[in-house]
Short mmCIF file of C-alpha atoms and ligand atoms in Angstrom, two decimals:
data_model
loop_
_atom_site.label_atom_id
_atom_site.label_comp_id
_atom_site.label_asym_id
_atom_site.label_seq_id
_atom_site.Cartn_x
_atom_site.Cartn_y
_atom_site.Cartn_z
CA UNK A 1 14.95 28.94 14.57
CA UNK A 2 13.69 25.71 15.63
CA UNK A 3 16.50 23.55 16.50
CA UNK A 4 17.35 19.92 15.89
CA UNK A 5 15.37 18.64 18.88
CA UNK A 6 12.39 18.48 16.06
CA UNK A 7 12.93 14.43 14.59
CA UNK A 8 13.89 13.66 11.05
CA UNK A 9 11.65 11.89 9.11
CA UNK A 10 12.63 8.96 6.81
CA UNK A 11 9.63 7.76 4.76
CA UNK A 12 10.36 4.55 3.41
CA UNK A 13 7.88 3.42 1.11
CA UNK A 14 7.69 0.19 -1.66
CA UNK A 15 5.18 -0.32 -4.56
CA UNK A 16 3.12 -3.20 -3.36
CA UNK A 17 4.65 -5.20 -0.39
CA UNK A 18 2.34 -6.71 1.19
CA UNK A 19 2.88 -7.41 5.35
CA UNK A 20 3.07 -11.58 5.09
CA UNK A 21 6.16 -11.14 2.54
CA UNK A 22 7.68 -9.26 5.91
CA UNK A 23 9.12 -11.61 8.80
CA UNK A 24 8.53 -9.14 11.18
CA UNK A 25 4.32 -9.87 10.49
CA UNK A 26 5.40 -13.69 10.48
CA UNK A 27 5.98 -14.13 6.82
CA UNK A 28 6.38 -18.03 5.88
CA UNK A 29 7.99 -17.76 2.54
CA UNK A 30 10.72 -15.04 3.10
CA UNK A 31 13.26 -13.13 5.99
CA UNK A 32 13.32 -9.10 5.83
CA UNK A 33 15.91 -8.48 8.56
CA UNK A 34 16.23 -5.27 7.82
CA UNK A 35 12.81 -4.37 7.66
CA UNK A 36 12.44 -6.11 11.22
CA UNK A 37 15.04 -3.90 12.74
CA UNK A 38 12.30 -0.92 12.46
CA UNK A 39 9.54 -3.08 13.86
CA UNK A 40 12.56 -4.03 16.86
CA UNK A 41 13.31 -0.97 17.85
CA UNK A 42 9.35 0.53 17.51
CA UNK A 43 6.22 -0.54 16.60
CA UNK A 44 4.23 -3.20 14.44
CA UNK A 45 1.06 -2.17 13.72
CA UNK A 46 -1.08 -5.13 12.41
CA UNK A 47 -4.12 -3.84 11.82
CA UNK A 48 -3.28 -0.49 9.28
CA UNK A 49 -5.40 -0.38 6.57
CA UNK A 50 -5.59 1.52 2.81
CA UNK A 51 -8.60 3.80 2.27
CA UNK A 52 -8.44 2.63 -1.34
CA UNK A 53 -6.13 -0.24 -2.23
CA UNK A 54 -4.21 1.04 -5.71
CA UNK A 55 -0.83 2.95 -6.42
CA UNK A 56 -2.13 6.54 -7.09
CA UNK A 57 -4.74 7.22 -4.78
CA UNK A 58 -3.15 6.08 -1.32
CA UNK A 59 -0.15 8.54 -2.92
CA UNK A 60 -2.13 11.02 -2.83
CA UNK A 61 -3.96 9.73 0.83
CA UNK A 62 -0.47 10.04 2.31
CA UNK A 63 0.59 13.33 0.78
CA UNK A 64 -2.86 14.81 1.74
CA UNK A 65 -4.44 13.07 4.58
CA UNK A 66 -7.71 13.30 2.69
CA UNK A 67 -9.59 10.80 0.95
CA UNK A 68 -9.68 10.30 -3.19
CA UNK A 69 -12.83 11.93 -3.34
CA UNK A 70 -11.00 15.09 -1.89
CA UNK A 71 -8.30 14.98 -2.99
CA UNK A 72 -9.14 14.30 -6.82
CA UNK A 73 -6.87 10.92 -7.54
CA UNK A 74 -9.81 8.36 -7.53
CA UNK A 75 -7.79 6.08 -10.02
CA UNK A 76 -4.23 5.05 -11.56
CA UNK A 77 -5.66 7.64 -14.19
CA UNK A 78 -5.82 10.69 -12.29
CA UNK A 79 -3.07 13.47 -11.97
CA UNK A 80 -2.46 15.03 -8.24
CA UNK A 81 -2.96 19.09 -8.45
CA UNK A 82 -0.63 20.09 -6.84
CA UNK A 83 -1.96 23.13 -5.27
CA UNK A 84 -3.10 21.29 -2.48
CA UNK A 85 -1.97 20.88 0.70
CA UNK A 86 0.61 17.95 1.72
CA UNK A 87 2.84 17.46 4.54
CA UNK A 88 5.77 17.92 2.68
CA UNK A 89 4.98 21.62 1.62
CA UNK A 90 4.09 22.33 5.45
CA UNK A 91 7.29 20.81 6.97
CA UNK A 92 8.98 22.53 4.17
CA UNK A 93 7.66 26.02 4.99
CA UNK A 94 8.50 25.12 8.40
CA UNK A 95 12.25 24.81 8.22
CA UNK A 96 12.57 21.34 7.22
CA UNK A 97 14.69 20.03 4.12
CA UNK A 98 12.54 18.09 1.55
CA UNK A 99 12.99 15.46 -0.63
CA UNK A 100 11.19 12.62 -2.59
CA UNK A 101 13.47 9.82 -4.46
CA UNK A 102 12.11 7.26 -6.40
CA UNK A 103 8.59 6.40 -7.48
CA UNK A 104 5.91 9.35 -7.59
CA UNK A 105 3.32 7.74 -9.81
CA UNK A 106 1.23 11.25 -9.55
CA UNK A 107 1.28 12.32 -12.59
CA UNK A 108 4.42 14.42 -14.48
CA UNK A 109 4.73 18.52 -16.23
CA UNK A 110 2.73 21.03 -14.78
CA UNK A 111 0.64 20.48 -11.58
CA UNK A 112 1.34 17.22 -11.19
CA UNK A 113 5.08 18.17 -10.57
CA UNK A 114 6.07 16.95 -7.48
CA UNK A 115 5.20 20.11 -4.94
CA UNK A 116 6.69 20.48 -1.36
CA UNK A 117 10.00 19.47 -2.06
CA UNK A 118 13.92 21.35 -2.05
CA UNK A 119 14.83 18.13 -4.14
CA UNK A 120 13.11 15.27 -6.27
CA UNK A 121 14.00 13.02 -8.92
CA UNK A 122 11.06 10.40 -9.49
CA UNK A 123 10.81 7.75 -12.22
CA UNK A 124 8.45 8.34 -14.97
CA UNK A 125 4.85 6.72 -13.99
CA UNK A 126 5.84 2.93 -13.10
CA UNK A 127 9.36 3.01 -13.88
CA UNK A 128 11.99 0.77 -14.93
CA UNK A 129 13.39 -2.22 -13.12
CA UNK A 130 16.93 -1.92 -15.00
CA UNK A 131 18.68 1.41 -16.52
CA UNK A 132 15.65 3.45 -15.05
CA UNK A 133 15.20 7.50 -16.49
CA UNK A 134 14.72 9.52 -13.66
CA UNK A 135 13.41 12.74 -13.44
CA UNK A 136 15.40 15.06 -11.64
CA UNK A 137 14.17 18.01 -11.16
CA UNK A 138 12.10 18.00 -14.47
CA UNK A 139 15.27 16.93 -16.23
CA UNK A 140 15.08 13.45 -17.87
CA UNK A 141 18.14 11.19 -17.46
CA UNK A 142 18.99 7.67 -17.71
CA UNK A 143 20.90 5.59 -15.26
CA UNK A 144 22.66 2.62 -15.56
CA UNK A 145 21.91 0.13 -12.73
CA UNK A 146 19.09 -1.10 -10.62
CA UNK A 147 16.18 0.71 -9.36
CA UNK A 148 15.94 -0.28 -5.93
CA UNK A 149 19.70 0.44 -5.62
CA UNK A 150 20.09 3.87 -7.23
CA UNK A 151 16.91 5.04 -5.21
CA UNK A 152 18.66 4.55 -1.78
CA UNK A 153 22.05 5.66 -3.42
CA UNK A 154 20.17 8.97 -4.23
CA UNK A 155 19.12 9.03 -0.96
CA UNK A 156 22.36 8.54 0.79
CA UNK A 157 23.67 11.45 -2.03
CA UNK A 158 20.92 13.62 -1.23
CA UNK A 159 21.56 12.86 3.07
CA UNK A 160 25.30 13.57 2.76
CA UNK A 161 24.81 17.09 1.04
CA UNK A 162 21.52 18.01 4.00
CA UNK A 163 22.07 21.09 5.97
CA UNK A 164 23.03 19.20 9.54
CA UNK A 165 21.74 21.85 11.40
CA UNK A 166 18.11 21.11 9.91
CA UNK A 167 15.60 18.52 10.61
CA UNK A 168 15.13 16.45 7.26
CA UNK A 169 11.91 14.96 5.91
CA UNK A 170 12.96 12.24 2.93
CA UNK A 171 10.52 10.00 1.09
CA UNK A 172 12.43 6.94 -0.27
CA UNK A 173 9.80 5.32 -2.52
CA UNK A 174 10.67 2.30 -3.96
CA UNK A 175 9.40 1.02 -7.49
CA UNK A 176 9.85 -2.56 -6.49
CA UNK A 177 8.39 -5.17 -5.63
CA UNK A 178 5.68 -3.61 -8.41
CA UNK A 179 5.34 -5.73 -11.39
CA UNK A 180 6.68 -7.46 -13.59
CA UNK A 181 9.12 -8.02 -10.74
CA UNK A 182 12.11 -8.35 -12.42
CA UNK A 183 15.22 -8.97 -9.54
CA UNK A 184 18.26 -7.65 -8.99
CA UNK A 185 20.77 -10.12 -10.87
CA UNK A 186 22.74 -10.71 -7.40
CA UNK A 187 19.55 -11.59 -6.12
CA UNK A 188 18.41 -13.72 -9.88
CA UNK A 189 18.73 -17.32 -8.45
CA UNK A 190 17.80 -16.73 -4.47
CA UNK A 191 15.35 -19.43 -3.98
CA UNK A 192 16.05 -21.17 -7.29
CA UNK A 193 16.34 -24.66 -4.60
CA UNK A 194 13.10 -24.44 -2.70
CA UNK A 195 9.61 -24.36 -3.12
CA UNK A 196 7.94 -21.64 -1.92
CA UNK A 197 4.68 -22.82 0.46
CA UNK A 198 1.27 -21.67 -1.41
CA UNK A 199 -1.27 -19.54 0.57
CA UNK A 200 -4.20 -21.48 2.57
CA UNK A 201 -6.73 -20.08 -0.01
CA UNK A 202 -4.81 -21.07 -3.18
CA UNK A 203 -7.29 -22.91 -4.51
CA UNK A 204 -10.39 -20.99 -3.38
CA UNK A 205 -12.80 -22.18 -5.41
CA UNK A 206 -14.80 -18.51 -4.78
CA UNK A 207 -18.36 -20.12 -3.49
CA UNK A 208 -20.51 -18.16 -1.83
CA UNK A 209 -18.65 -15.04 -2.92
CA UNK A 210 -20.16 -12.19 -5.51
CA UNK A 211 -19.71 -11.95 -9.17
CA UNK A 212 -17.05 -9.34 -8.98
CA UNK A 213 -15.17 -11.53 -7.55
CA UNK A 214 -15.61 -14.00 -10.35
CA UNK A 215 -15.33 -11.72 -13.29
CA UNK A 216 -11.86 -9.80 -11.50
CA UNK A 217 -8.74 -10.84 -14.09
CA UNK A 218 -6.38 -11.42 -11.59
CA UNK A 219 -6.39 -15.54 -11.40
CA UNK A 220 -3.05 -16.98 -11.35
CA UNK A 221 -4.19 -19.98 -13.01
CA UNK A 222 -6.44 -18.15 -15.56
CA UNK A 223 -5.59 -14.61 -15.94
CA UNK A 224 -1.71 -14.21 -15.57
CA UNK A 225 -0.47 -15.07 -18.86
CA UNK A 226 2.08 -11.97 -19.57
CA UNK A 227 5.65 -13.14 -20.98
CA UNK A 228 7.12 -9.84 -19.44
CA UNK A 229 5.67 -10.95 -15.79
CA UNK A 230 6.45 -14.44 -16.42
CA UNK A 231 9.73 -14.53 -18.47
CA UNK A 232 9.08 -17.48 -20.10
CA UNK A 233 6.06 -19.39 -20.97
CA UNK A 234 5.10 -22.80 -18.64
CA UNK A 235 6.79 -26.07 -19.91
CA UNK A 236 4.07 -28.24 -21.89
CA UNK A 237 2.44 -31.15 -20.36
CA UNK A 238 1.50 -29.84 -17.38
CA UNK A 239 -2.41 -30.61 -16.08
CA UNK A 240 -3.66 -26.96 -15.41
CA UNK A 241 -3.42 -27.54 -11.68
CA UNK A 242 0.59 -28.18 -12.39
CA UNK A 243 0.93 -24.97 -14.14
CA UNK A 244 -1.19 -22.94 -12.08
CA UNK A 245 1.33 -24.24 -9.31
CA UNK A 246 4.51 -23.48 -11.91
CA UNK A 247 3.26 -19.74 -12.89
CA UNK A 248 2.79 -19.02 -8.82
CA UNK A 249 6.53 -20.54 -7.99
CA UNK A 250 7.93 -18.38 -11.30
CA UNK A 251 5.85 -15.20 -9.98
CA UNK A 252 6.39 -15.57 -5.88
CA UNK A 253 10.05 -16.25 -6.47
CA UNK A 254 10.85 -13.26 -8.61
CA UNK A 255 8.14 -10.85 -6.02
CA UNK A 256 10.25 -12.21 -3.30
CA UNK A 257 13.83 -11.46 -5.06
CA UNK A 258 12.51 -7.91 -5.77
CA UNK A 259 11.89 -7.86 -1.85
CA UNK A 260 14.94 -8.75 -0.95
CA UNK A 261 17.02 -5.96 -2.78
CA UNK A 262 14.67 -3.36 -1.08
CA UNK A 263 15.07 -4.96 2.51
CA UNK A 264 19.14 -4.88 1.27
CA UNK A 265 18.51 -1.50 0.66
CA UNK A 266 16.78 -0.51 4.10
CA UNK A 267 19.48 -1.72 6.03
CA UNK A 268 21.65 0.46 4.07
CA UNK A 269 19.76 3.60 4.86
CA UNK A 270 19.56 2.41 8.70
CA UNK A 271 23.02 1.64 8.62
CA UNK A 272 23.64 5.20 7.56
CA UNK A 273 22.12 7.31 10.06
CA UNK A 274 23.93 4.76 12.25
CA UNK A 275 27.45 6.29 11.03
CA UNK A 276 25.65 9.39 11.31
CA UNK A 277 24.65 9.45 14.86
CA UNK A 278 21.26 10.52 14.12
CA UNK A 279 19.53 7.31 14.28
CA UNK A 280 18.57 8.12 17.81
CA UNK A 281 17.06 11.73 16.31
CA UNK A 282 15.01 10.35 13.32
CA UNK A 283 11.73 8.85 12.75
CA UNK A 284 11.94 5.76 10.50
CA UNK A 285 9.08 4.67 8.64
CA UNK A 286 8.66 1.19 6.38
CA UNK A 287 5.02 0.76 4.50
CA UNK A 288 3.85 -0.03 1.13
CA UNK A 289 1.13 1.95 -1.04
CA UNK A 290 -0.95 -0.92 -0.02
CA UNK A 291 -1.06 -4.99 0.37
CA UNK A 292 -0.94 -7.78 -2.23
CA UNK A 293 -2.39 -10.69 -2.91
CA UNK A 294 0.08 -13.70 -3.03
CA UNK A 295 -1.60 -16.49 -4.58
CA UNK A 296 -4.44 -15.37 -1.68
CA UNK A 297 -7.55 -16.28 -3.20
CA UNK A 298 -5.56 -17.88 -6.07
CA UNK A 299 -5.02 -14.01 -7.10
CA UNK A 300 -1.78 -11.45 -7.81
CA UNK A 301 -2.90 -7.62 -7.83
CA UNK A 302 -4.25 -5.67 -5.05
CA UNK A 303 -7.94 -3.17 -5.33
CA UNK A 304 -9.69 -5.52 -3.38
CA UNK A 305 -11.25 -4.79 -0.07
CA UNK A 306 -10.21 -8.14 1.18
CA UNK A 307 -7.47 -8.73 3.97
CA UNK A 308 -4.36 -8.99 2.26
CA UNK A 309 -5.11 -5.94 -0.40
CA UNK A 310 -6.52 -3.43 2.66
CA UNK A 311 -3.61 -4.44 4.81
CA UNK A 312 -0.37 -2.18 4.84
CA UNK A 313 2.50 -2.96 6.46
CA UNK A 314 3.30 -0.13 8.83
CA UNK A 315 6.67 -0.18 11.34
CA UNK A 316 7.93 2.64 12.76
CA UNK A 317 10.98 3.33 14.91
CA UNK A 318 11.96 6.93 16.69
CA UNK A 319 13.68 5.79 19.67
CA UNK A 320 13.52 9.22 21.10
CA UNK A 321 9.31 8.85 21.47
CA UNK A 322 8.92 5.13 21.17
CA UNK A 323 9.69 2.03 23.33
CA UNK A 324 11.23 -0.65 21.44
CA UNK A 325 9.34 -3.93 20.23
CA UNK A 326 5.98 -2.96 20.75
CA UNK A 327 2.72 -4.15 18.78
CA UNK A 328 -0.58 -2.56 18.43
CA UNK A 329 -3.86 -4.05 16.85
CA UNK A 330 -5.21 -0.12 16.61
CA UNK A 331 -7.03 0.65 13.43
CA UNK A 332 -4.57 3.04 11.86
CA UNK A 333 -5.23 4.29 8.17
CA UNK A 334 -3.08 5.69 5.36
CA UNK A 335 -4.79 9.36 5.72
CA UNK A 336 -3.13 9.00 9.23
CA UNK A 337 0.49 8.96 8.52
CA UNK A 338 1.34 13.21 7.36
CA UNK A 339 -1.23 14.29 10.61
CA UNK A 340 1.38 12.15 12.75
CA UNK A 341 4.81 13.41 11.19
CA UNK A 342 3.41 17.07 11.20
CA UNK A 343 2.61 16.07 15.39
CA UNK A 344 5.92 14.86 15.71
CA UNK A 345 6.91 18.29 14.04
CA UNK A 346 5.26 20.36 15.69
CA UNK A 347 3.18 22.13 12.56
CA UNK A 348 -0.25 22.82 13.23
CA UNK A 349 -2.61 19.91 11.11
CA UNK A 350 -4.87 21.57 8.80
CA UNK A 351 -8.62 21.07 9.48
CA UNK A 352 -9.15 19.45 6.12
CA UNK A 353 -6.62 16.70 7.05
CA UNK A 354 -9.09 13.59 7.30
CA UNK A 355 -6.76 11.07 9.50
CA UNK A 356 -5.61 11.48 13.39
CA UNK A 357 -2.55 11.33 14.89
CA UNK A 358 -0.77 7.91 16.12
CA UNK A 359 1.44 9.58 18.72
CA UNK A 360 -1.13 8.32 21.61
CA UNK A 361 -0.60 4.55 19.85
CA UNK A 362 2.89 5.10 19.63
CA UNK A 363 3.82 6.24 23.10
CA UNK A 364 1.90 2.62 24.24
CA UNK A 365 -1.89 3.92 24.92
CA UNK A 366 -4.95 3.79 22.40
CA UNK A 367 -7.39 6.66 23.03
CA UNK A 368 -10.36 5.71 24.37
CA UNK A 369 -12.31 7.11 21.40
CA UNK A 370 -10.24 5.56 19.38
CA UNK A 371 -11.63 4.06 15.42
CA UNK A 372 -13.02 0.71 15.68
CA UNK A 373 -13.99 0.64 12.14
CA UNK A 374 -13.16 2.45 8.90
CA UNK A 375 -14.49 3.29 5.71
CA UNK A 376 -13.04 2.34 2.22
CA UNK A 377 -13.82 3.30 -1.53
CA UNK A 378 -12.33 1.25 -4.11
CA UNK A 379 -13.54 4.26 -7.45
CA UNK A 380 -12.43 2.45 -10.52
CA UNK A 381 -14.79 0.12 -11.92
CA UNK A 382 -14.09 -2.66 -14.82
CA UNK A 383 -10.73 -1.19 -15.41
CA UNK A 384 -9.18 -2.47 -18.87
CA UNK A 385 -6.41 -4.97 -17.17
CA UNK A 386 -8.02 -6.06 -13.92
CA UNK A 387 -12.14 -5.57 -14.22
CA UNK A 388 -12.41 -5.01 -10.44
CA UNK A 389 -15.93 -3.68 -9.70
CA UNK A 390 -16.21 -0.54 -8.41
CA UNK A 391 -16.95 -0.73 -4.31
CA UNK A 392 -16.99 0.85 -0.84
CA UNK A 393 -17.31 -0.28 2.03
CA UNK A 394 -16.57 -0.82 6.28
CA UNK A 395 -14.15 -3.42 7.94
CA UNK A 396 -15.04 -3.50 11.98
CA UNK A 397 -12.44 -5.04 14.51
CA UNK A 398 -14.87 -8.38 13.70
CA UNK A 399 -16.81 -7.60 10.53
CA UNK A 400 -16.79 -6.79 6.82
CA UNK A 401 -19.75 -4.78 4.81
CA UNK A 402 -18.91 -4.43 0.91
CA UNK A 403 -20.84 -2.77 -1.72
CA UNK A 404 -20.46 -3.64 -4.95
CA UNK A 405 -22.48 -0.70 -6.50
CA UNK A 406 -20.85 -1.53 -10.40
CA UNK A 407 -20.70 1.75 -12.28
CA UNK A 408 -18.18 3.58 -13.03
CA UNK A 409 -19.75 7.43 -11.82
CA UNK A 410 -17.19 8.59 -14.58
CA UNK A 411 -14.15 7.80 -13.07
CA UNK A 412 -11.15 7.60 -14.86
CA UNK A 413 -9.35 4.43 -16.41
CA UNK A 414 -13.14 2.87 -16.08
CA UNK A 415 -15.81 1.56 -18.27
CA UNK A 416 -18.93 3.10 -18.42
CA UNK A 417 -20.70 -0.49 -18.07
CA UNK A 418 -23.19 -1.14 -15.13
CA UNK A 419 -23.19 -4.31 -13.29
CA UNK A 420 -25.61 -5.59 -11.15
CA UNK A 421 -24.91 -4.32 -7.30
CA UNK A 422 -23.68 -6.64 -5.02
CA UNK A 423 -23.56 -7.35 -1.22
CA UNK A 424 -20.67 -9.24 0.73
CA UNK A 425 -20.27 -9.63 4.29
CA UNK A 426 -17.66 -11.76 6.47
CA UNK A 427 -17.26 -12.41 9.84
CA UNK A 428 -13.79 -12.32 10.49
CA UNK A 429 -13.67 -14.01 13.70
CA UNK A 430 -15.19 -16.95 12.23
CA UNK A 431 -13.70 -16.36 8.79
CA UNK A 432 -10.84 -14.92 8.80
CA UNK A 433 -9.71 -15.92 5.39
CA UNK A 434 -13.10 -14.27 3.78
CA UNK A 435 -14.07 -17.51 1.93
CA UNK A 436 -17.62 -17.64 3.29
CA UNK A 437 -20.09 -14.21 2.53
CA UNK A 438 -22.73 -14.81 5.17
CA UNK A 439 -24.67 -11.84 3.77
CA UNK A 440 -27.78 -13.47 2.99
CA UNK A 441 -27.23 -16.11 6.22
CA UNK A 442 -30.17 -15.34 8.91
CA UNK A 443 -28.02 -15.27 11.57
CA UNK A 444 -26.57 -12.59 10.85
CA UNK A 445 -30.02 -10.68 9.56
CA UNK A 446 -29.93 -8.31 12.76
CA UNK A 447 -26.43 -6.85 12.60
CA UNK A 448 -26.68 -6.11 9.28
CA UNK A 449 -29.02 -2.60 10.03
CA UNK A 450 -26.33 -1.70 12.67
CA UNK A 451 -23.25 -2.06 9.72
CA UNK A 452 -24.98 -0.27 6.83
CA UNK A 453 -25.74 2.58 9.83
CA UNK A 454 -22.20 2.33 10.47
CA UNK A 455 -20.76 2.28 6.86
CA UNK A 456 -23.57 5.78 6.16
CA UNK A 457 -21.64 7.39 9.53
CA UNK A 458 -17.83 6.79 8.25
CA UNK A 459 -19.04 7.69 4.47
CA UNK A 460 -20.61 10.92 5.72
CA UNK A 461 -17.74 12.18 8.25
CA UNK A 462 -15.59 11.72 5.50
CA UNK A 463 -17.69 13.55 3.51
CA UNK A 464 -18.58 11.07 0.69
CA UNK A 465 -21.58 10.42 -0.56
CA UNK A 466 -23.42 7.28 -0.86
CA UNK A 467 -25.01 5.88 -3.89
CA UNK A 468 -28.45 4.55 -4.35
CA UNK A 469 -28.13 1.26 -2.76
CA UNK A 470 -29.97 -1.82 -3.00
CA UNK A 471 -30.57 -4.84 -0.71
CA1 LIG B 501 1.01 -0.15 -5.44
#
């Protein structure tokens, strides 16, 4: 038998976090000390990026290590099949205890059970903030409390009954800070006193910029008008630039308050395998399915290739492996997190596994060969609530290349309604808040052959193909 020398794994994941509500990535409108104690004692990285930037799909990127186009979850829509391989069923077969807690978002009955695990008990597709059902084991019950509490009380349930003389791999995926962000009632008035700054690009006013950027329903000012996400309707008399500043202090606040129960609730997991005495033996992990816009572009919602959408946070502690308060600008991808745990474990990675271990980043040296760019595919196009056009596309360490190609190629949860294609490019050194598409700007007229090469290399090793494209 393998013995305990093999790390634990602790995969702590939320719905929808994005890195600048984190004050370990320098957040300016909220404190995550808890969070930060991972980054402390390991690794920041600020430069990990989403290979498609919705719920489902980077599920199923994490589980897999294979892009949506693999792995069959191109859209909120799509069920995982199960019969695939994930990291969980090969750490499972390996000796490990497995368990998933909290949101799965995959699909339920059938194949779409959660696979790979000794224990789960999910809540149903997006879950409830209060009283959640959760399914354990493919038994539906309902439980009185809070979400983000009973998940890491299920956790801690599920930790105290593991066989000690096992390694343990647990997913602890939160439902929060997901909309319609409703907060913990200890947490209901926690920055009911302040105002909470606004992003630099509040008020973009989107020239330059494409038409799917225009037509995308996800304008604070315009587009969020949902009692359940706002709780009660803006007070009258307000010029629109008043309530478009009201409806982003209602919606931060209550994002923020949902944040704040889950960085509660990290600490208490940390603070167990503290009492424990196997923080020292385990391998924590904090990230989010992807980023969020925060008033960023005057948007909330995510799908976006831009910045704060593509971003995820990513810290990671294992003191055993990994020097303390370290920081890494290395490109590092969703696809690459189960190829790392299974290095860290000691399981062979499967060939079809599309992302590369971080163990070289983590112990303080980036490969030379290491990715200096990386390819993402945003599948669902003009969905019913957002109308994000369907895209792909390559970020560099200094550039941007999006495609807009605009149909839907019959993925699910679209509409089968072309638009015309679309190019946007940004130069992030100059730009780093992508307000300015230089696409058609001479200047730039001779790197442009170089990126589209660039973006038909990553689409190819990944094994996508490319539509017909247009200039
Ligand atoms: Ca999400």
């Amino acid at each position: 038998m393998k013995t305990s020398q093999r790390p634990n794994i602790l995969f702590i994941m939320s719905d929808d976090h994005a890195s600048h509500a984190m004050s370990c990535y320098g957040s300016r409108i909220n404190a995550t000390p808890n969070i930060d104690r991972i980054a402390e004692g390991g690794m920041r990285f600020d430069n990990c990026f989403c290979t498609n930037s919705i719920c489902s799909p980077s599920r199923a990127a994490i589980l897999t290590g294979t892009y949506n186009h693999i792995n069959g979850v191109k859209s909120i829509e799509d069920h995982f099949d199960g019969r695939q391989v994930t990291f969980p069923k090969l750490l499972q077969a390996d000796g490990y205890q497995t368990a998933i807690i909290g949101k799965w978002h995959l699909g339920h009955g059938g194949l779409a059970d959660p696979t790979g695990f000794d224990y789960w008990t999910v809540v149903p597709g997006q879950g409830q903030y209060y009283d959640p059902i959760f399914i354990e084991m493919g038994i539906e019950k309902q439980i009185p409390g809070y979400v983000t509490d009973l998940t890491a009380d299920f956790c801690i349930d599920w930790l105290d009954k593991r066989d000690k003389d096992r390694p343990f791999m647990l997913m602890c995926h939160h439902k929060a800070p997901h909309r319609p962000w409703d907060p913990a009632e200890k947490y209901a008035t926690l920055y009911d006193d302040i105002d909470i700054p606004e992003p630099e690009t509040f008020n973009d006013d989107y020239a330059t910029r494409s038409q799917a950027v225009l037509e995308a329903k996800m304008r604070i000012d315009r587009d969020m008008n949902d009692i359940v996400d706002l709780k009660s309707l803006p007070p009258a008399g307000l010029t629109p630039l008043e309530e478009k500043k009201w409806k982003y202090q209602r919606y931060i606040k209550d994002y923020l308050r949902c944040v704040a129960s889950i960085d509660e609730n990290v600490g208490r997991l940390l603070d167990y395998l503290d009492r424990e005495g196997i923080a020292d033996d385990t391998i924590v992990v904090y990230t989010s399915d992807q980023g969020f816009f925060l008033g960023d572009h005057g948007w909330y919602d995510k799908r976006f290739m831009y910045e704060e959408s593509l971003r995820m946070p990513f810290v990671i502690k294992y003191p055993r492996d990994i020097q303390p308060g370290m920081v890494t600008e290395a490109m590092a991808l969703n696809v690459d997190f189960p190829v790392t745990f299974l290095e860290y474990a000691g399981v062979a990675v499967p060939p079809e596994m599309q992302g590369r271990s971080l163990r070289p980043v983590l112990n303080g040296t980036v490969p030379a060969d290491w990715r200096t760019s990386m390819y993402y595919r945003y599948w669902m196009h003009l969905d019913e609530w957002h109308n994000v056009y369907s895209h792909y596309g390559i970020r560099t360490e200094r550039y941007k290349l999006i495609y807009y190609y605009a149909e839907a190629l019959g993925t699910s949860g679209s509409i089968e309604e072309n638009r015309p294609p679309e190019w946007e490019l940004f130069d992030l050194e100059n730009d780093p808040y992508e307000l300015n598409n230089v696409y058609r700007d001479p200047a730039y007229a001779e790197l442009l052959p170089k990126l589209k090469a660039e973006l038909r290399s990553l689409q190819l090793a990944v094994l996508d193909e490319p539509v017909q494209e247009v200039d």
